[in-house]
């Protein structure tokens, strides 16, 4: 079983719609969860972090965490073509200075 | 001056060559990392340095040799690489120490695209 799983996509949404990106993880002890955005040919950039169950909102982005289900998601409201990128889910391995990444979900927002 | 700077951005080398990748961070962070990014695969952690001390070696072959002379600089020395080592090598830094939540808040450099012929 992969430690962090994401659907590779592409996920296609029209401009203005809500994009929903999902991630599951295998280590029940994980406490820290992150979403990174990576544009084609660029390096990953942190956009959201979440540590507690529930929702965390930052502008058009909402991260959702459900530790019981080992599930973390990222919602992007009012999607823009500039949001087209690969979104990487990352989970901190407890007790280690180690961040495990998923393979990423490619998001395409069409005008 | 960008936060994390990597050089060279592109490198082509033969299997018998020796080369080095360089990373420098201007963020005052304590931890530095090397990651490997290959197509269709998740980012793979290679090495972690915390206050210049190596704290993680993720079963990386010895043909990759890291060096961290201080908290701001990180090198990856390459020798007798294989074609399957061709990938994007990303350097990152973070504030935190071992196991801290801030260790997930990584700042990446633009990467060094390595091609091994």
Tab-separated table of C-alpha atoms in Angstrom:
chain	number	residue	atom	x	y	z
A	1	UNK	CA	0.000	0.000	0.000
A	2	UNK	CA	1.316	3.419	-0.979
A	3	UNK	CA	1.871	5.782	1.940
A	4	UNK	CA	0.128	8.713	0.255
A	5	UNK	CA	-2.302	8.136	-2.598
A	6	UNK	CA	-3.734	10.600	-5.066
A	7	UNK	CA	-5.610	10.223	-8.323
A	8	UNK	CA	-3.184	11.338	-11.031
A	9	UNK	CA	-5.937	12.933	-13.115
A	10	UNK	CA	-6.141	15.046	-15.077
A	11	UNK	CA	-9.072	16.612	-13.286
A	12	UNK	CA	-10.783	18.970	-15.697
A	13	UNK	CA	-13.083	21.712	-14.436
A	14	UNK	CA	-14.514	24.808	-16.130
A	15	UNK	CA	-13.499	28.266	-14.989
A	16	UNK	CA	-15.506	29.361	-11.974
A	17	UNK	CA	-16.278	25.834	-10.771
A	18	UNK	CA	-15.107	24.165	-7.575
A	19	UNK	CA	-12.172	21.795	-7.976
A	20	UNK	CA	-11.967	18.999	-5.416
A	21	UNK	CA	-8.658	17.213	-4.940
A	22	UNK	CA	-8.392	14.173	-2.697
A	23	UNK	CA	-5.649	12.344	-0.854
A	24	UNK	CA	-5.519	9.317	1.429
A	25	UNK	CA	-2.642	8.263	3.662
A	26	UNK	CA	-1.691	5.042	5.383
A	27	UNK	CA	0.024	6.056	8.677
A	28	UNK	CA	-2.615	6.624	11.351
A	29	UNK	CA	-0.113	8.494	13.497
A	30	UNK	CA	0.439	11.277	10.960
A	31	UNK	CA	-0.294	14.703	12.399
A	32	UNK	CA	0.708	17.190	9.726
A	33	UNK	CA	-0.664	17.498	6.208
A	34	UNK	CA	0.291	19.768	3.372
A	35	UNK	CA	-0.758	20.709	-0.134
A	36	UNK	CA	1.846	21.866	-2.610
A	37	UNK	CA	1.204	23.291	-6.074
A	38	UNK	CA	3.636	22.599	-8.886
A	39	UNK	CA	3.369	24.382	-12.201
A	40	UNK	CA	4.848	22.626	-15.201
A	41	UNK	CA	8.618	23.045	-15.234
A	42	UNK	CA	8.638	24.679	-11.799
A	43	UNK	CA	9.315	23.523	-8.265
A	44	UNK	CA	6.605	22.731	-5.687
A	45	UNK	CA	5.200	25.609	-3.664
A	46	UNK	CA	3.395	25.215	-0.345
A	47	UNK	CA	-0.174	26.506	-0.491
A	48	UNK	CA	-1.911	24.960	2.526
A	49	UNK	CA	-1.092	23.154	5.731
A	50	UNK	CA	-3.568	21.536	8.124
A	51	UNK	CA	-3.006	19.845	11.458
A	52	UNK	CA	-6.459	19.404	13.030
A	53	UNK	CA	-9.620	17.646	11.928
A	54	UNK	CA	-12.036	19.890	10.083
A	55	UNK	CA	-11.703	22.665	7.548
A	56	UNK	CA	-9.107	25.355	7.104
A	57	UNK	CA	-9.822	28.181	4.690
A	58	UNK	CA	-7.357	30.527	3.001
A	59	UNK	CA	-8.832	32.685	0.281
A	60	UNK	CA	-10.230	30.450	-2.461
A	61	UNK	CA	-8.571	27.374	-0.953
A	62	UNK	CA	-10.053	25.105	1.721
A	63	UNK	CA	-8.198	22.136	3.150
A	64	UNK	CA	-10.248	19.429	4.833
A	65	UNK	CA	-8.874	16.774	7.177
A	66	UNK	CA	-10.534	13.641	8.501
A	67	UNK	CA	-8.035	11.638	10.540
A	68	UNK	CA	-10.488	8.839	11.299
A	69	UNK	CA	-10.855	8.181	7.588
A	70	UNK	CA	-7.203	9.067	6.871
A	71	UNK	CA	-8.348	11.485	4.247
A	72	UNK	CA	-7.326	15.010	3.348
A	73	UNK	CA	-8.737	17.127	0.547
A	74	UNK	CA	-8.242	20.489	-1.095
A	75	UNK	CA	-11.101	22.520	-2.500
A	76	UNK	CA	-10.462	25.371	-4.886
A	77	UNK	CA	-13.432	27.699	-5.281
A	78	UNK	CA	-13.953	29.878	-8.347
A	79	UNK	CA	-11.259	27.966	-10.221
A	80	UNK	CA	-9.143	30.004	-12.599
A	81	UNK	CA	-7.039	28.889	-15.577
A	82	UNK	CA	-4.023	30.012	-13.547
A	83	UNK	CA	-4.864	27.251	-11.051
A	84	UNK	CA	-3.957	24.657	-13.693
A	85	UNK	CA	-1.064	22.779	-12.139
A	86	UNK	CA	-0.209	19.549	-10.365
A	87	UNK	CA	-1.249	19.478	-6.714
A	88	UNK	CA	0.870	17.370	-4.397
A	89	UNK	CA	-0.395	16.030	-1.112
A	90	UNK	CA	2.285	15.547	1.557
A	91	UNK	CA	2.118	13.910	4.958
A	92	UNK	CA	4.606	14.161	7.800
A	93	UNK	CA	5.810	10.792	9.129
A	94	UNK	CA	5.549	10.909	12.921
A	95	UNK	CA	8.817	10.789	14.794
A	96	UNK	CA	10.910	11.390	11.703
A	97	UNK	CA	12.009	14.486	9.876
A	98	UNK	CA	10.393	13.117	6.779
A	99	UNK	CA	7.660	14.314	4.461
A	100	UNK	CA	6.068	11.738	2.152
A	101	UNK	CA	4.510	12.983	-1.064
A	102	UNK	CA	1.807	11.578	-3.270
A	103	UNK	CA	2.268	11.421	-7.022
A	104	UNK	CA	0.089	14.492	-7.457
A	105	UNK	CA	-3.174	15.307	-9.215
A	106	UNK	CA	-3.019	17.310	-12.400
A	107	UNK	CA	-5.726	19.978	-12.508
A	108	UNK	CA	-6.831	21.599	-15.760
A	109	UNK	CA	-9.115	24.629	-15.566
A	110	UNK	CA	-10.597	25.542	-18.908
A	111	UNK	CA	-11.680	29.127	-19.737
B	1	UNK	CA	17.703	37.159	-4.200
B	2	UNK	CA	15.524	34.061	-4.233
B	3	UNK	CA	15.046	31.993	-1.074
B	4	UNK	CA	16.606	28.743	-2.281
B	5	UNK	CA	19.004	28.786	-5.194
B	6	UNK	CA	20.217	25.745	-7.078
B	7	UNK	CA	23.002	25.449	-9.629
B	8	UNK	CA	23.367	24.297	-12.276
B	9	UNK	CA	19.799	24.319	-13.567
B	10	UNK	CA	20.647	21.762	-16.231
B	11	UNK	CA	23.399	19.156	-16.297
B	12	UNK	CA	24.284	16.480	-18.820
B	13	UNK	CA	26.921	13.974	-17.801
B	14	UNK	CA	28.335	10.669	-18.845
B	15	UNK	CA	28.337	7.657	-16.585
B	16	UNK	CA	32.014	8.059	-15.772
B	17	UNK	CA	31.887	11.777	-14.950
B	18	UNK	CA	31.995	13.408	-11.544
B	19	UNK	CA	29.881	16.473	-10.994
B	20	UNK	CA	28.260	18.338	-8.122
B	21	UNK	CA	24.938	20.062	-7.553
B	22	UNK	CA	24.886	23.099	-5.313
B	23	UNK	CA	22.125	24.556	-3.188
B	24	UNK	CA	22.099	27.733	-1.116
B	25	UNK	CA	19.307	29.040	1.081
B	26	UNK	CA	18.912	32.632	2.240
B	27	UNK	CA	15.980	32.030	4.583
B	28	UNK	CA	17.820	31.397	7.830
B	29	UNK	CA	16.481	27.834	7.979
B	30	UNK	CA	18.054	25.023	9.981
B	31	UNK	CA	17.186	22.025	7.835
B	32	UNK	CA	18.033	21.252	4.218
B	33	UNK	CA	16.910	18.425	1.993
B	34	UNK	CA	17.611	16.714	-1.307
B	35	UNK	CA	14.633	15.277	-3.181
B	36	UNK	CA	14.529	13.392	-6.483
B	37	UNK	CA	11.594	13.893	-8.839
B	38	UNK	CA	11.099	11.435	-11.696
B	39	UNK	CA	8.222	11.290	-14.131
B	40	UNK	CA	5.124	9.498	-12.849
B	41	UNK	CA	6.692	8.970	-9.413
B	42	UNK	CA	6.221	10.825	-6.132
B	43	UNK	CA	8.936	13.075	-4.835
B	44	UNK	CA	11.568	10.858	-3.217
B	45	UNK	CA	13.405	12.102	-0.155
B	46	UNK	CA	17.127	11.404	-0.451
B	47	UNK	CA	18.915	13.194	2.384
B	48	UNK	CA	18.100	15.453	5.297
B	49	UNK	CA	20.489	17.717	7.164
B	50	UNK	CA	19.552	19.430	10.401
B	51	UNK	CA	22.012	22.004	11.754
B	52	UNK	CA	24.634	20.578	9.357
B	53	UNK	CA	24.197	17.039	10.669
B	54	UNK	CA	22.785	14.341	8.427
B	55	UNK	CA	19.626	12.990	10.018
B	56	UNK	CA	18.198	10.968	7.158
B	57	UNK	CA	19.664	8.864	4.385
B	58	UNK	CA	16.796	7.254	2.581
B	59	UNK	CA	18.709	4.204	1.295
B	60	UNK	CA	20.349	6.252	-1.424
B	61	UNK	CA	23.085	4.561	-3.507
B	62	UNK	CA	26.623	5.596	-2.628
B	63	UNK	CA	27.111	7.145	-6.079
B	64	UNK	CA	25.232	10.078	-4.542
B	65	UNK	CA	27.244	11.793	-1.824
B	66	UNK	CA	25.833	14.770	0.092
B	67	UNK	CA	27.821	17.477	1.826
B	68	UNK	CA	26.555	20.201	4.137
B	69	UNK	CA	29.360	22.566	5.202
B	70	UNK	CA	26.961	24.922	7.000
B	71	UNK	CA	23.246	25.505	7.469
B	72	UNK	CA	23.008	27.609	4.314
B	73	UNK	CA	24.767	25.373	1.808
B	74	UNK	CA	24.142	21.872	0.579
B	75	UNK	CA	25.895	19.891	-2.126
B	76	UNK	CA	25.158	16.649	-3.898
B	77	UNK	CA	28.255	15.037	-5.370
B	78	UNK	CA	27.600	12.710	-8.270
B	79	UNK	CA	29.866	9.988	-9.627
B	80	UNK	CA	29.462	6.950	-11.870
B	81	UNK	CA	25.759	7.589	-12.259
B	82	UNK	CA	23.366	5.429	-14.252
B	83	UNK	CA	20.893	6.560	-16.940
B	84	UNK	CA	18.031	5.796	-14.533
B	85	UNK	CA	19.406	8.539	-12.277
B	86	UNK	CA	18.237	11.099	-14.821
B	87	UNK	CA	15.677	13.226	-13.000
B	88	UNK	CA	14.968	16.606	-11.478
B	89	UNK	CA	16.892	17.043	-8.222
B	90	UNK	CA	15.243	19.443	-5.842
B	91	UNK	CA	16.803	21.099	-2.851
B	92	UNK	CA	14.563	22.361	-0.074
B	93	UNK	CA	14.904	24.003	3.306
B	94	UNK	CA	12.704	24.385	6.364
B	95	UNK	CA	12.779	26.028	9.748
B	96	UNK	CA	12.139	23.129	12.006
B	97	UNK	CA	14.154	20.483	13.743
B	98	UNK	CA	13.567	16.743	13.726
B	99	UNK	CA	9.926	15.718	13.611
B	100	UNK	CA	8.548	19.210	14.043
B	101	UNK	CA	5.451	20.313	12.184
B	102	UNK	CA	7.377	23.067	10.472
B	103	UNK	CA	9.499	20.420	8.755
B	104	UNK	CA	6.577	19.968	6.380
B	105	UNK	CA	6.722	23.596	5.353
B	106	UNK	CA	9.387	23.215	2.733
B	107	UNK	CA	10.776	25.892	0.492
B	108	UNK	CA	12.086	24.420	-2.741
B	109	UNK	CA	14.703	25.607	-5.156
B	110	UNK	CA	13.988	25.545	-8.893
B	111	UNK	CA	15.779	22.226	-9.254
B	112	UNK	CA	18.660	20.824	-11.252
B	113	UNK	CA	17.597	18.806	-14.284
B	114	UNK	CA	20.101	15.970	-14.630
B	115	UNK	CA	20.533	13.826	-17.720
B	116	UNK	CA	22.896	10.864	-17.573
B	117	UNK	CA	23.987	9.529	-20.954
